[in-house]
GROMACS .gro file of N, CA and C in nm:
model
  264
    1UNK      N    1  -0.002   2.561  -1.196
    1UNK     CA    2   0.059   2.648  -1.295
    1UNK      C    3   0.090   2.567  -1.420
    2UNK      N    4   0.043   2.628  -1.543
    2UNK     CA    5   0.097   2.553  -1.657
    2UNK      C    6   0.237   2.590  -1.682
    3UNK      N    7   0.283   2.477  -1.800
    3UNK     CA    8   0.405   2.495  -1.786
    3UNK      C    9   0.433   2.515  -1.975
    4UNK      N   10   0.503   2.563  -1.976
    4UNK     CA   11   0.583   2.610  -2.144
    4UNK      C   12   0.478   2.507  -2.206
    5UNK      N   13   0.555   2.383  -2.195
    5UNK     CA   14   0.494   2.276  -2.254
    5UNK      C   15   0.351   2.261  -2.256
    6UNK      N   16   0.292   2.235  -2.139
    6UNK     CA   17   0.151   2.269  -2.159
    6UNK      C   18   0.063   2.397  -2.243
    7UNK      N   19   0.142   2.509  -2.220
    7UNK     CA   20   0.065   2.636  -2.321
    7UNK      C   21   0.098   2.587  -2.460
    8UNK      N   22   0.220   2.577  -2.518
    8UNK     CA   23   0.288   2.528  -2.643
    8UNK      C   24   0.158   2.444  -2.720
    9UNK      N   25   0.185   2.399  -2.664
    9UNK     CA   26   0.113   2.206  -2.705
    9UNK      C   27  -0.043   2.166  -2.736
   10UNK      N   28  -0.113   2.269  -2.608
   10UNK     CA   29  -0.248   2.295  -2.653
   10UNK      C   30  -0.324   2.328  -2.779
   11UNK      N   31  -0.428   2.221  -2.772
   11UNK     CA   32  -0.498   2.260  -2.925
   11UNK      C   33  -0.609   2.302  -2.860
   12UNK      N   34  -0.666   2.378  -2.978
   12UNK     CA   35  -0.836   2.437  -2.876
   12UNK      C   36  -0.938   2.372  -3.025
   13UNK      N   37  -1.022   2.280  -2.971
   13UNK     CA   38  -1.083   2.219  -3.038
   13UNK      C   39  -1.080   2.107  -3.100
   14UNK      N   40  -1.184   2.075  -3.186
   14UNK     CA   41  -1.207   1.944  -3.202
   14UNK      C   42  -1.150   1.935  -3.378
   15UNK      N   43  -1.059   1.846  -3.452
   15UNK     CA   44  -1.055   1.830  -3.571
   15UNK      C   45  -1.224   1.781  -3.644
   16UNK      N   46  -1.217   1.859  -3.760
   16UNK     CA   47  -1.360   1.803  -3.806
   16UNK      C   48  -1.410   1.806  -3.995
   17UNK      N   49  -1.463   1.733  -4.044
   17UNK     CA   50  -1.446   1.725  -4.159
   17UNK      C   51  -1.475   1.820  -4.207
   18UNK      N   52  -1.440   1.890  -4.353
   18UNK     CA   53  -1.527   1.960  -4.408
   18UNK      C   54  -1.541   1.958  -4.565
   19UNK      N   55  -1.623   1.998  -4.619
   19UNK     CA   56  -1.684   1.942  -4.771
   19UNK      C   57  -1.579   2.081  -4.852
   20UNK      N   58  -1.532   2.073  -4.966
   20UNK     CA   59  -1.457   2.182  -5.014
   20UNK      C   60  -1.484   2.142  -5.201
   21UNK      N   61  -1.569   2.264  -5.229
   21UNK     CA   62  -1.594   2.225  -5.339
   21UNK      C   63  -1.521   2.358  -5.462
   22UNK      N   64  -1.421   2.306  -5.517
   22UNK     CA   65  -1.376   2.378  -5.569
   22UNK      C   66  -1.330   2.369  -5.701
   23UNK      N   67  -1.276   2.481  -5.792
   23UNK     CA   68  -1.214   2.445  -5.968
   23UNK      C   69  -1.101   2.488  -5.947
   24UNK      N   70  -1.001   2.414  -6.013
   24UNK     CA   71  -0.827   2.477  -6.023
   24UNK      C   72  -0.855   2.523  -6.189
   25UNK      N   73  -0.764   2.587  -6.257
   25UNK     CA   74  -0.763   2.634  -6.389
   25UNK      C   75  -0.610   2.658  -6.355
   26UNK      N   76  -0.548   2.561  -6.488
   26UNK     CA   77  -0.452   2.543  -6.521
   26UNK      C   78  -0.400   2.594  -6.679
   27UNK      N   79  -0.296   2.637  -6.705
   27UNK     CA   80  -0.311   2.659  -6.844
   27UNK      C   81  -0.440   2.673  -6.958
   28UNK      N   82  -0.511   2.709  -6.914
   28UNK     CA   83  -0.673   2.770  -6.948
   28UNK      C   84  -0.760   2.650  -6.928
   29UNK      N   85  -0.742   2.556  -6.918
   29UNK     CA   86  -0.802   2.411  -6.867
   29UNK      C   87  -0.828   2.423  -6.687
   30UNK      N   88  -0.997   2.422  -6.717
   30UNK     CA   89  -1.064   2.400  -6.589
   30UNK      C   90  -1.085   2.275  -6.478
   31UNK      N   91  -1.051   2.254  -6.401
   31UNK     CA   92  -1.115   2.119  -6.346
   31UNK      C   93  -1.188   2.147  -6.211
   32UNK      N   94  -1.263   2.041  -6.193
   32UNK     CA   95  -1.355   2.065  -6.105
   32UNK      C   96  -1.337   2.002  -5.961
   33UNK      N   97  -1.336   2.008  -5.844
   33UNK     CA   98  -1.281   1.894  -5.751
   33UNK      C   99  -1.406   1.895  -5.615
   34UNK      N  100  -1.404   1.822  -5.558
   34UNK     CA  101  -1.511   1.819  -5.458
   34UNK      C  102  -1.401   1.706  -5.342
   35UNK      N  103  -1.406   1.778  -5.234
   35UNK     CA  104  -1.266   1.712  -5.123
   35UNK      C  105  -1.332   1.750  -5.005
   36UNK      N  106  -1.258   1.622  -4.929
   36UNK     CA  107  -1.310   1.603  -4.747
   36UNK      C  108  -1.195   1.621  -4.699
   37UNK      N  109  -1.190   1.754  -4.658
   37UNK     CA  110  -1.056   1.800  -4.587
   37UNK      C  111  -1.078   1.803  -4.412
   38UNK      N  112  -0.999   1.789  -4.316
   38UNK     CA  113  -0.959   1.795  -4.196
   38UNK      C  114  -0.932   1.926  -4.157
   39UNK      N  115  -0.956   1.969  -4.028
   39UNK     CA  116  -0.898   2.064  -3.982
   39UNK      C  117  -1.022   2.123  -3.837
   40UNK      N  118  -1.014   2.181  -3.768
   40UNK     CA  119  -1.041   2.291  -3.673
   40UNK      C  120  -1.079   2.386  -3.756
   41UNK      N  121  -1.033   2.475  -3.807
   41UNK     CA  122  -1.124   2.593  -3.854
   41UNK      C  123  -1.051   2.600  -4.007
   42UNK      N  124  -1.109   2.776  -4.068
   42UNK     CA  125  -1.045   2.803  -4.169
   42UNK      C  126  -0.914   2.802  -4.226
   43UNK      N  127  -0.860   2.825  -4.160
   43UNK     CA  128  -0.715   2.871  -4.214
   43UNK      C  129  -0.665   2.710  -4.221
   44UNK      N  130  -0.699   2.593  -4.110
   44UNK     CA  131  -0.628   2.451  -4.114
   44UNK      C  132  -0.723   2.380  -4.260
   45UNK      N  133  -0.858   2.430  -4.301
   45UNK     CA  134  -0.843   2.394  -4.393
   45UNK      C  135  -0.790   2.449  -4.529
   46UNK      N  136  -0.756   2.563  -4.522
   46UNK     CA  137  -0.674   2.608  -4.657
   46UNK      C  138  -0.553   2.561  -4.674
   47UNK      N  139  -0.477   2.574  -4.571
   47UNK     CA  140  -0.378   2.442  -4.528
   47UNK      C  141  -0.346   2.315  -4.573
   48UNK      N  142  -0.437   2.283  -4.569
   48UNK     CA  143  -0.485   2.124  -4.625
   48UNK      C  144  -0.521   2.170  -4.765
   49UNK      N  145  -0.587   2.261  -4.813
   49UNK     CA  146  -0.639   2.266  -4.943
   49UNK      C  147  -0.500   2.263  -5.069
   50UNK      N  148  -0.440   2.382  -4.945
   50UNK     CA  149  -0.253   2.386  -5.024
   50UNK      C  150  -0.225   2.275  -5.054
   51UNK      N  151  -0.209   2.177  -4.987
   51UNK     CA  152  -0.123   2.065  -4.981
   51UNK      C  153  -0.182   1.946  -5.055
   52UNK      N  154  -0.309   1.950  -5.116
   52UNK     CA  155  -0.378   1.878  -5.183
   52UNK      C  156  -0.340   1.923  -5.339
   53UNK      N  157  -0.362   2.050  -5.341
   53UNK     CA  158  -0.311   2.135  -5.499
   53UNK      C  159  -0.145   2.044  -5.487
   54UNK      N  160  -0.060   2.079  -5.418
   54UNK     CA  161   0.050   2.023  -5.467
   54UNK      C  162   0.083   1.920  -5.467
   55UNK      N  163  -0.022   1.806  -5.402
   55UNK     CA  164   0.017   1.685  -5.419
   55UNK      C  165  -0.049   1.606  -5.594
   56UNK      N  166  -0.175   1.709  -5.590
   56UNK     CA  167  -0.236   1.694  -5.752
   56UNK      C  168  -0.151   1.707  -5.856
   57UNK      N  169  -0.108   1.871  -5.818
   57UNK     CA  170  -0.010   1.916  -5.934
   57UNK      C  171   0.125   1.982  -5.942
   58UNK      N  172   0.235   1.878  -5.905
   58UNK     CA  173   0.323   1.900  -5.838
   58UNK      C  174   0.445   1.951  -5.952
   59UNK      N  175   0.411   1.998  -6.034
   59UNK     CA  176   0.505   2.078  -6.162
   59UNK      C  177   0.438   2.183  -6.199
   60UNK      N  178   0.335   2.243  -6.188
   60UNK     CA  179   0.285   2.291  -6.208
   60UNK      C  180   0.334   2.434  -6.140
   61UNK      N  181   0.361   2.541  -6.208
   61UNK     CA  182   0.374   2.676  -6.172
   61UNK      C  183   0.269   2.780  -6.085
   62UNK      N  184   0.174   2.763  -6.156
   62UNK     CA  185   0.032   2.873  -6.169
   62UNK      C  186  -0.080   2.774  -6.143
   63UNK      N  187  -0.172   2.797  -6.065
   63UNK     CA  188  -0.258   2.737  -6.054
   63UNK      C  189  -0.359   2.877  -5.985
   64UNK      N  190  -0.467   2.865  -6.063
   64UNK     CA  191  -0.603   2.967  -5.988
   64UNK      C  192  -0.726   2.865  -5.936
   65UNK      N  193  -0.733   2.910  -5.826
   65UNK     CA  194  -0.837   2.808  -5.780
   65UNK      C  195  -1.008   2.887  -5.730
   66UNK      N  196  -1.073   2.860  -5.771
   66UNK     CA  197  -1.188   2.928  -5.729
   66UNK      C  198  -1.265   2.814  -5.620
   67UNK      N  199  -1.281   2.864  -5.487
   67UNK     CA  200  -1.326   2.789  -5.408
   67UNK      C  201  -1.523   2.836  -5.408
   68UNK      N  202  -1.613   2.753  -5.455
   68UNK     CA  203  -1.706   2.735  -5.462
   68UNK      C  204  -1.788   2.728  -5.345
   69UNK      N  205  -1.739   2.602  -5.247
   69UNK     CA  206  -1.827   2.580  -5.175
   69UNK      C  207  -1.733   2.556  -5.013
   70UNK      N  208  -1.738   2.555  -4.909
   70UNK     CA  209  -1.632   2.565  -4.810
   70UNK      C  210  -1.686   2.525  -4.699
   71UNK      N  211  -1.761   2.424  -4.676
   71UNK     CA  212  -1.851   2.411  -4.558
   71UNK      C  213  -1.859   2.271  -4.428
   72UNK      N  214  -1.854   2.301  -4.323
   72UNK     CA  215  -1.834   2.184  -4.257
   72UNK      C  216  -1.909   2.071  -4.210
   73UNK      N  217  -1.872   1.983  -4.282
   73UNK     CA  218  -1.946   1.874  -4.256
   73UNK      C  219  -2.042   1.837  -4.115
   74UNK      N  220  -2.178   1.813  -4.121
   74UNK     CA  221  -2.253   1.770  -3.992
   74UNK      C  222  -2.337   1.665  -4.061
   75UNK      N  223  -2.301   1.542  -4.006
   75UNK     CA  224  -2.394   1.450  -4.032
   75UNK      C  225  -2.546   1.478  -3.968
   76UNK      N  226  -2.630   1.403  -4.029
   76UNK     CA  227  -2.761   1.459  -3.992
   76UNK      C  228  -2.844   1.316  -3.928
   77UNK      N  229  -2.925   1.310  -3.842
   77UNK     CA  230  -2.991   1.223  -3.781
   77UNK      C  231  -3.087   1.153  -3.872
   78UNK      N  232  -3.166   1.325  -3.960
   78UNK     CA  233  -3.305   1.274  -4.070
   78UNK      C  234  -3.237   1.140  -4.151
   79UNK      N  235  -3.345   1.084  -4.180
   79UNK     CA  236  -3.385   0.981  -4.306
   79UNK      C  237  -3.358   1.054  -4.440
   80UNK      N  238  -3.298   0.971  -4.530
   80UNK     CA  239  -3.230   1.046  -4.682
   80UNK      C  240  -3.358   0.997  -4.747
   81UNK      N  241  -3.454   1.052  -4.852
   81UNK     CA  242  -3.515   1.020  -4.942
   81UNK      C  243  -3.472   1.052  -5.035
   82UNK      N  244  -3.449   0.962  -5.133
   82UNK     CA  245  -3.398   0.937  -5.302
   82UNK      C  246  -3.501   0.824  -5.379
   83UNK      N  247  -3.488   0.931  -5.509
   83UNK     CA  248  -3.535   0.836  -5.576
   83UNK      C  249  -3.730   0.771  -5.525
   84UNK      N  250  -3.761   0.845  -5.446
   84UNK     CA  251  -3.871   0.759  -5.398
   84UNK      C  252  -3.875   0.686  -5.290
   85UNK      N  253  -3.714   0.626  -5.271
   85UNK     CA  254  -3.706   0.527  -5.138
   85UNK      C  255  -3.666   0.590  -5.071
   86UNK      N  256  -3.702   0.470  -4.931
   86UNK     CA  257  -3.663   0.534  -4.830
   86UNK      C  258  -3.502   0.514  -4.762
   87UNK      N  259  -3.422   0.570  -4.749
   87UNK     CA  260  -3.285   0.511  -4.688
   87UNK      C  261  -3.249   0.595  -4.562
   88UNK      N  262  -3.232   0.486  -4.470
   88UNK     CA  263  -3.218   0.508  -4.318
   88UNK      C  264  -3.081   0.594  -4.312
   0.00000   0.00000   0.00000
């Protein structure tokens, strides 16, 4: 039988990177950001996304953020070609 503690405490899944490509617009000034956030799923990375905005812009009232790109990182086995060369 599980116990309090054991149901409580359980995480379901694996933490895992993910690519977050996004613009804040501040007082009509755009910026652009591209971030490797942590988390299990959606909501742990918006989470994290929060906490990145306020560690950026921590006086700041208003902030609009348009999230661009939201996707989770998988490294890939293939060979990168750039440029012509080859990189393992």
């Amino acid at each position: 039988t599980d116990t309090w503690k054991d149901i409580t405490w359980q995480e379901e899944g694996e933490v895992k990177e993910w690519l977050v490509d996004y613009t804040a617009k501040i007082d009509g000034q755009t910026t652009q950001h591209l971030s490797v956030l942590y988390g299990r799923n959606h909501a742990e990375v918006q989470k994290a996304l929060l906490n990145e905005l306020r560690t950026l812009y921590p006086n700041t009232e208003r902030i609009d953020v348009t999230i661009i790109r939201l996707e989770e990182y998988v490294e890939s086995e293939e060979p990168i070609v750039f440029g012509g060369l080859f990189i393992p």
